[in-house]
CSV table of C-alpha atoms in Angstrom, one decimal:
chain,number,residue,atom,x,y,z
A,11,UNK,CA,111.2,104.1,120.2
A,12,UNK,CA,107.9,104.2,118.3
A,13,UNK,CA,106.2,107.8,118.2
A,14,UNK,CA,102.6,108.1,119.7
A,15,UNK,CA,100.1,107.8,116.3
A,16,UNK,CA,97.2,109.5,117.4
A,17,UNK,CA,94.7,110.4,114.2
A,18,UNK,CA,92.1,113.2,114.3
A,19,UNK,CA,88.7,111.7,115.9
A,20,UNK,CA,87.2,112.9,112.8
A,21,UNK,CA,89.1,110.4,110.7
A,22,UNK,CA,87.7,107.6,109.1
A,23,UNK,CA,88.2,105.4,106.0
A,24,UNK,CA,84.9,105.4,103.8
A,25,UNK,CA,83.3,103.1,102.0
A,26,UNK,CA,79.8,102.6,100.3
A,27,UNK,CA,78.0,102.3,103.3
A,28,UNK,CA,80.3,102.0,106.4
A,29,UNK,CA,83.0,103.8,107.6
A,30,UNK,CA,86.1,102.1,109.5
A,31,UNK,CA,87.4,104.7,112.3
A,32,UNK,CA,90.6,104.3,114.5
A,33,UNK,CA,89.7,103.6,118.4
A,34,UNK,CA,90.2,106.7,120.5
A,35,UNK,CA,91.5,105.2,123.9
A,36,UNK,CA,90.0,107.8,125.9
A,37,UNK,CA,86.7,108.1,124.2
A,38,UNK,CA,84.2,106.4,126.7
A,39,UNK,CA,81.6,105.1,124.0
A,40,UNK,CA,84.4,103.2,122.6
A,41,UNK,CA,85.4,101.6,125.8
A,42,UNK,CA,81.4,100.7,126.1
A,43,UNK,CA,80.8,99.5,122.6
A,44,UNK,CA,83.9,97.4,122.8
A,45,UNK,CA,82.6,95.5,126.1
A,46,UNK,CA,79.3,95.1,124.5
A,47,UNK,CA,80.7,93.6,121.4
A,48,UNK,CA,83.0,91.4,123.0
A,49,UNK,CA,80.8,89.9,125.3
A,50,UNK,CA,78.2,88.8,123.1
A,51,UNK,CA,77.5,84.9,122.9
A,52,UNK,CA,78.4,84.7,119.2
A,53,UNK,CA,81.5,86.4,119.9
A,54,UNK,CA,82.7,84.7,122.9
A,55,UNK,CA,81.8,81.2,120.8
A,56,UNK,CA,83.9,82.5,117.9
A,57,UNK,CA,86.7,84.3,119.6
A,58,UNK,CA,86.9,83.4,123.5
A,59,UNK,CA,86.3,85.3,126.1
A,60,UNK,CA,88.8,88.1,126.4
A,61,UNK,CA,87.7,89.0,130.1
A,62,UNK,CA,87.1,92.7,129.3
A,63,UNK,CA,84.0,93.2,130.6
A,64,UNK,CA,84.3,96.6,132.3
A,65,UNK,CA,84.7,99.9,130.4
A,66,UNK,CA,87.1,100.4,133.1
A,67,UNK,CA,89.0,97.0,131.4
A,68,UNK,CA,88.3,98.3,127.9
A,69,UNK,CA,89.5,101.7,128.7
A,70,UNK,CA,93.3,99.7,129.9
A,71,UNK,CA,93.3,97.9,126.9
A,72,UNK,CA,92.4,100.5,124.4
A,73,UNK,CA,95.5,102.8,126.6
A,74,UNK,CA,97.9,99.5,126.3
A,75,UNK,CA,97.6,97.2,123.3
A,76,UNK,CA,95.6,99.6,121.1
A,77,UNK,CA,97.8,102.2,121.0
A,78,UNK,CA,101.1,99.9,121.0
A,79,UNK,CA,99.9,98.5,117.8
A,80,UNK,CA,99.2,102.1,116.0
A,81,UNK,CA,102.5,103.2,117.2
A,82,UNK,CA,104.2,100.2,116.2
A,83,UNK,CA,102.0,99.8,112.8
A,84,UNK,CA,99.5,102.1,112.2
A,85,UNK,CA,97.0,100.0,111.9
A,86,UNK,CA,95.7,97.5,114.7
A,87,UNK,CA,91.8,97.1,115.8
A,88,UNK,CA,89.4,99.6,114.3
A,89,UNK,CA,85.5,100.1,114.6
A,90,UNK,CA,82.8,100.0,112.2
A,91,UNK,CA,80.2,102.4,111.8
A,92,UNK,CA,76.8,102.3,109.6
A,93,UNK,CA,75.6,105.3,107.8
A,94,UNK,CA,72.5,105.7,108.3
A,95,UNK,CA,72.6,107.7,104.6
A,96,UNK,CA,75.5,107.4,101.7
A,97,UNK,CA,76.5,111.3,102.8
A,98,UNK,CA,76.6,110.8,106.6
A,99,UNK,CA,79.3,111.6,108.7
A,100,UNK,CA,81.5,109.5,110.8
A,101,UNK,CA,79.6,111.3,113.6
A,102,UNK,CA,76.5,110.5,112.3
A,103,UNK,CA,77.4,106.9,112.0
A,104,UNK,CA,76.2,104.0,114.5
A,105,UNK,CA,79.0,101.3,115.6
A,106,UNK,CA,78.5,97.8,114.6
A,107,UNK,CA,81.4,96.0,114.3
A,108,UNK,CA,85.2,96.2,114.2
A,109,UNK,CA,87.7,94.9,111.5
A,110,UNK,CA,91.1,94.8,112.4
A,111,UNK,CA,94.4,94.2,110.6
A,112,UNK,CA,96.9,92.6,113.2
A,113,UNK,CA,100.9,92.4,113.3
A,114,UNK,CA,102.2,90.9,117.0
A,115,UNK,CA,104.9,92.2,118.6
A,116,UNK,CA,108.2,91.1,118.0
A,117,UNK,CA,109.3,88.2,118.4
A,118,UNK,CA,106.1,86.6,118.6
A,119,UNK,CA,104.6,87.6,115.7
A,120,UNK,CA,104.3,87.2,111.7
A,121,UNK,CA,106.0,89.2,108.9
A,122,UNK,CA,102.9,90.2,107.6
A,123,UNK,CA,99.7,91.3,109.2
A,124,UNK,CA,96.3,89.1,109.4
A,125,UNK,CA,93.2,90.9,108.6
A,126,UNK,CA,89.7,89.7,111.3
A,127,UNK,CA,86.3,90.6,111.7
A,128,UNK,CA,83.3,90.8,113.9
A,129,UNK,CA,80.2,92.4,114.0
A,130,UNK,CA,77.0,92.3,116.0
A,131,UNK,CA,74.8,89.5,115.7
A,132,UNK,CA,72.0,91.4,115.0
A,133,UNK,CA,74.2,92.8,112.1
A,134,UNK,CA,75.6,89.5,111.0
A,135,UNK,CA,74.4,88.7,107.1
A,136,UNK,CA,74.7,92.2,105.3
A,137,UNK,CA,77.8,92.0,104.0
A,138,UNK,CA,79.3,94.6,106.5
A,139,UNK,CA,82.6,92.6,107.3
A,140,UNK,CA,83.3,91.7,103.1
A,141,UNK,CA,82.8,95.2,103.1
A,142,UNK,CA,84.5,96.7,105.9
A,143,UNK,CA,87.9,94.7,105.8
A,144,UNK,CA,87.9,95.7,101.5
A,145,UNK,CA,88.2,99.0,102.6
A,146,UNK,CA,90.7,98.6,105.6
A,147,UNK,CA,93.0,96.2,102.9
A,148,UNK,CA,92.6,99.0,100.1
A,149,UNK,CA,93.9,101.4,102.6
A,150,UNK,CA,96.5,99.3,104.3
A,151,UNK,CA,98.1,98.6,101.0
A,152,UNK,CA,97.6,102.4,99.4
A,153,UNK,CA,98.8,104.3,102.5
A,154,UNK,CA,100.6,101.9,105.1
A,155,UNK,CA,102.4,100.0,101.9
A,156,UNK,CA,101.0,96.4,103.6
A,157,UNK,CA,101.2,94.4,100.5
A,158,UNK,CA,101.0,90.4,102.1
A,159,UNK,CA,98.1,89.6,104.2
A,160,UNK,CA,97.3,86.4,106.2
A,161,UNK,CA,93.5,85.4,107.3
A,162,UNK,CA,93.1,82.8,110.1
A,163,UNK,CA,89.9,81.5,111.8
A,164,UNK,CA,88.5,78.1,113.2
A,165,UNK,CA,87.9,75.4,110.3
A,166,UNK,CA,84.7,74.8,111.6
A,167,UNK,CA,83.8,78.5,111.1
A,168,UNK,CA,82.4,78.6,107.4
A,169,UNK,CA,81.2,81.8,107.6
A,170,UNK,CA,84.6,83.7,108.2
A,171,UNK,CA,86.2,81.5,105.8
A,172,UNK,CA,83.8,82.9,103.1
A,173,UNK,CA,84.6,86.5,104.2
A,174,UNK,CA,88.2,85.5,103.7
A,175,UNK,CA,87.5,84.2,100.3
A,176,UNK,CA,85.2,86.9,99.2
A,177,UNK,CA,88.5,89.0,100.1
A,178,UNK,CA,90.8,87.2,97.2
A,179,UNK,CA,92.6,85.6,100.0
A,180,UNK,CA,93.8,81.7,99.3
A,181,UNK,CA,93.1,79.0,101.6
A,182,UNK,CA,96.8,77.2,102.9
A,183,UNK,CA,96.2,74.8,104.4
A,184,UNK,CA,95.0,74.1,108.4
A,185,UNK,CA,98.2,74.9,110.5
A,186,UNK,CA,98.7,74.4,114.8
A,187,UNK,CA,99.3,78.5,115.0
A,188,UNK,CA,102.0,78.7,117.8
A,189,UNK,CA,100.7,82.3,118.1
A,190,UNK,CA,97.4,81.1,118.9
A,191,UNK,CA,98.4,78.6,121.0
A,192,UNK,CA,98.9,75.5,118.9
A,193,UNK,CA,95.4,75.6,118.1
A,194,UNK,CA,94.3,74.0,114.0
A,195,UNK,CA,93.5,77.0,112.5
A,196,UNK,CA,92.4,77.8,108.5
A,197,UNK,CA,95.4,79.6,107.0
A,198,UNK,CA,94.6,81.8,104.1
A,199,UNK,CA,96.8,84.4,102.5
A,200,UNK,CA,96.8,86.7,99.5
A,201,UNK,CA,98.0,85.1,96.2
A,202,UNK,CA,101.2,86.9,95.7
A,203,UNK,CA,102.3,85.0,99.1
A,204,UNK,CA,105.2,82.6,98.6
A,205,UNK,CA,103.8,79.2,99.1
A,206,UNK,CA,106.1,78.2,101.6
A,207,UNK,CA,105.0,80.0,104.8
A,208,UNK,CA,107.9,79.7,106.9
A,209,UNK,CA,109.2,82.9,105.5
A,210,UNK,CA,106.2,84.5,107.2
A,211,UNK,CA,107.5,83.2,110.2
A,212,UNK,CA,104.6,80.6,110.0
A,213,UNK,CA,105.9,77.1,111.3
A,214,UNK,CA,103.7,73.9,113.2
């Protein structure tokens, strides 16, 4: 049975310009931001429609899915906030996106997590996704014993593919991923991971 993982609301992973923080499942500001971010035209085009279009639905999602990921892995979906100045606290910073390190629930899960990111449309092109993902990966390796990491994205999404390459992940080909319903996606992995991806549960 997983224990309830509940980091303090003040906890963050700081980077040069950002704070990366856990979603607080009971925080209405977090619910409202998720609804805003996930219903932008850009998000729906690249990630699909989540159906989470009200704060009530976002709260239910956070209490169930987000918290379950935290309990199981101590990682999952994180908020990204922009510092107004280099020494700013998390509370002083402005929510601009999300970064994730997701590992599904067995048996529908790969044995290594995958990194993901999405920013508000007006914050794209500023390097925030790369900075947030690098900060989260560094923390996960240092504190959560995460080693191998996947990156999945649409084969037709050059911006996401560039970010994965900046993170040091290597392109491992196009695969029809069962966890995403058999869609053909670009698969990236950290260099130390085996060339035989079936050992991590990836097959097509």
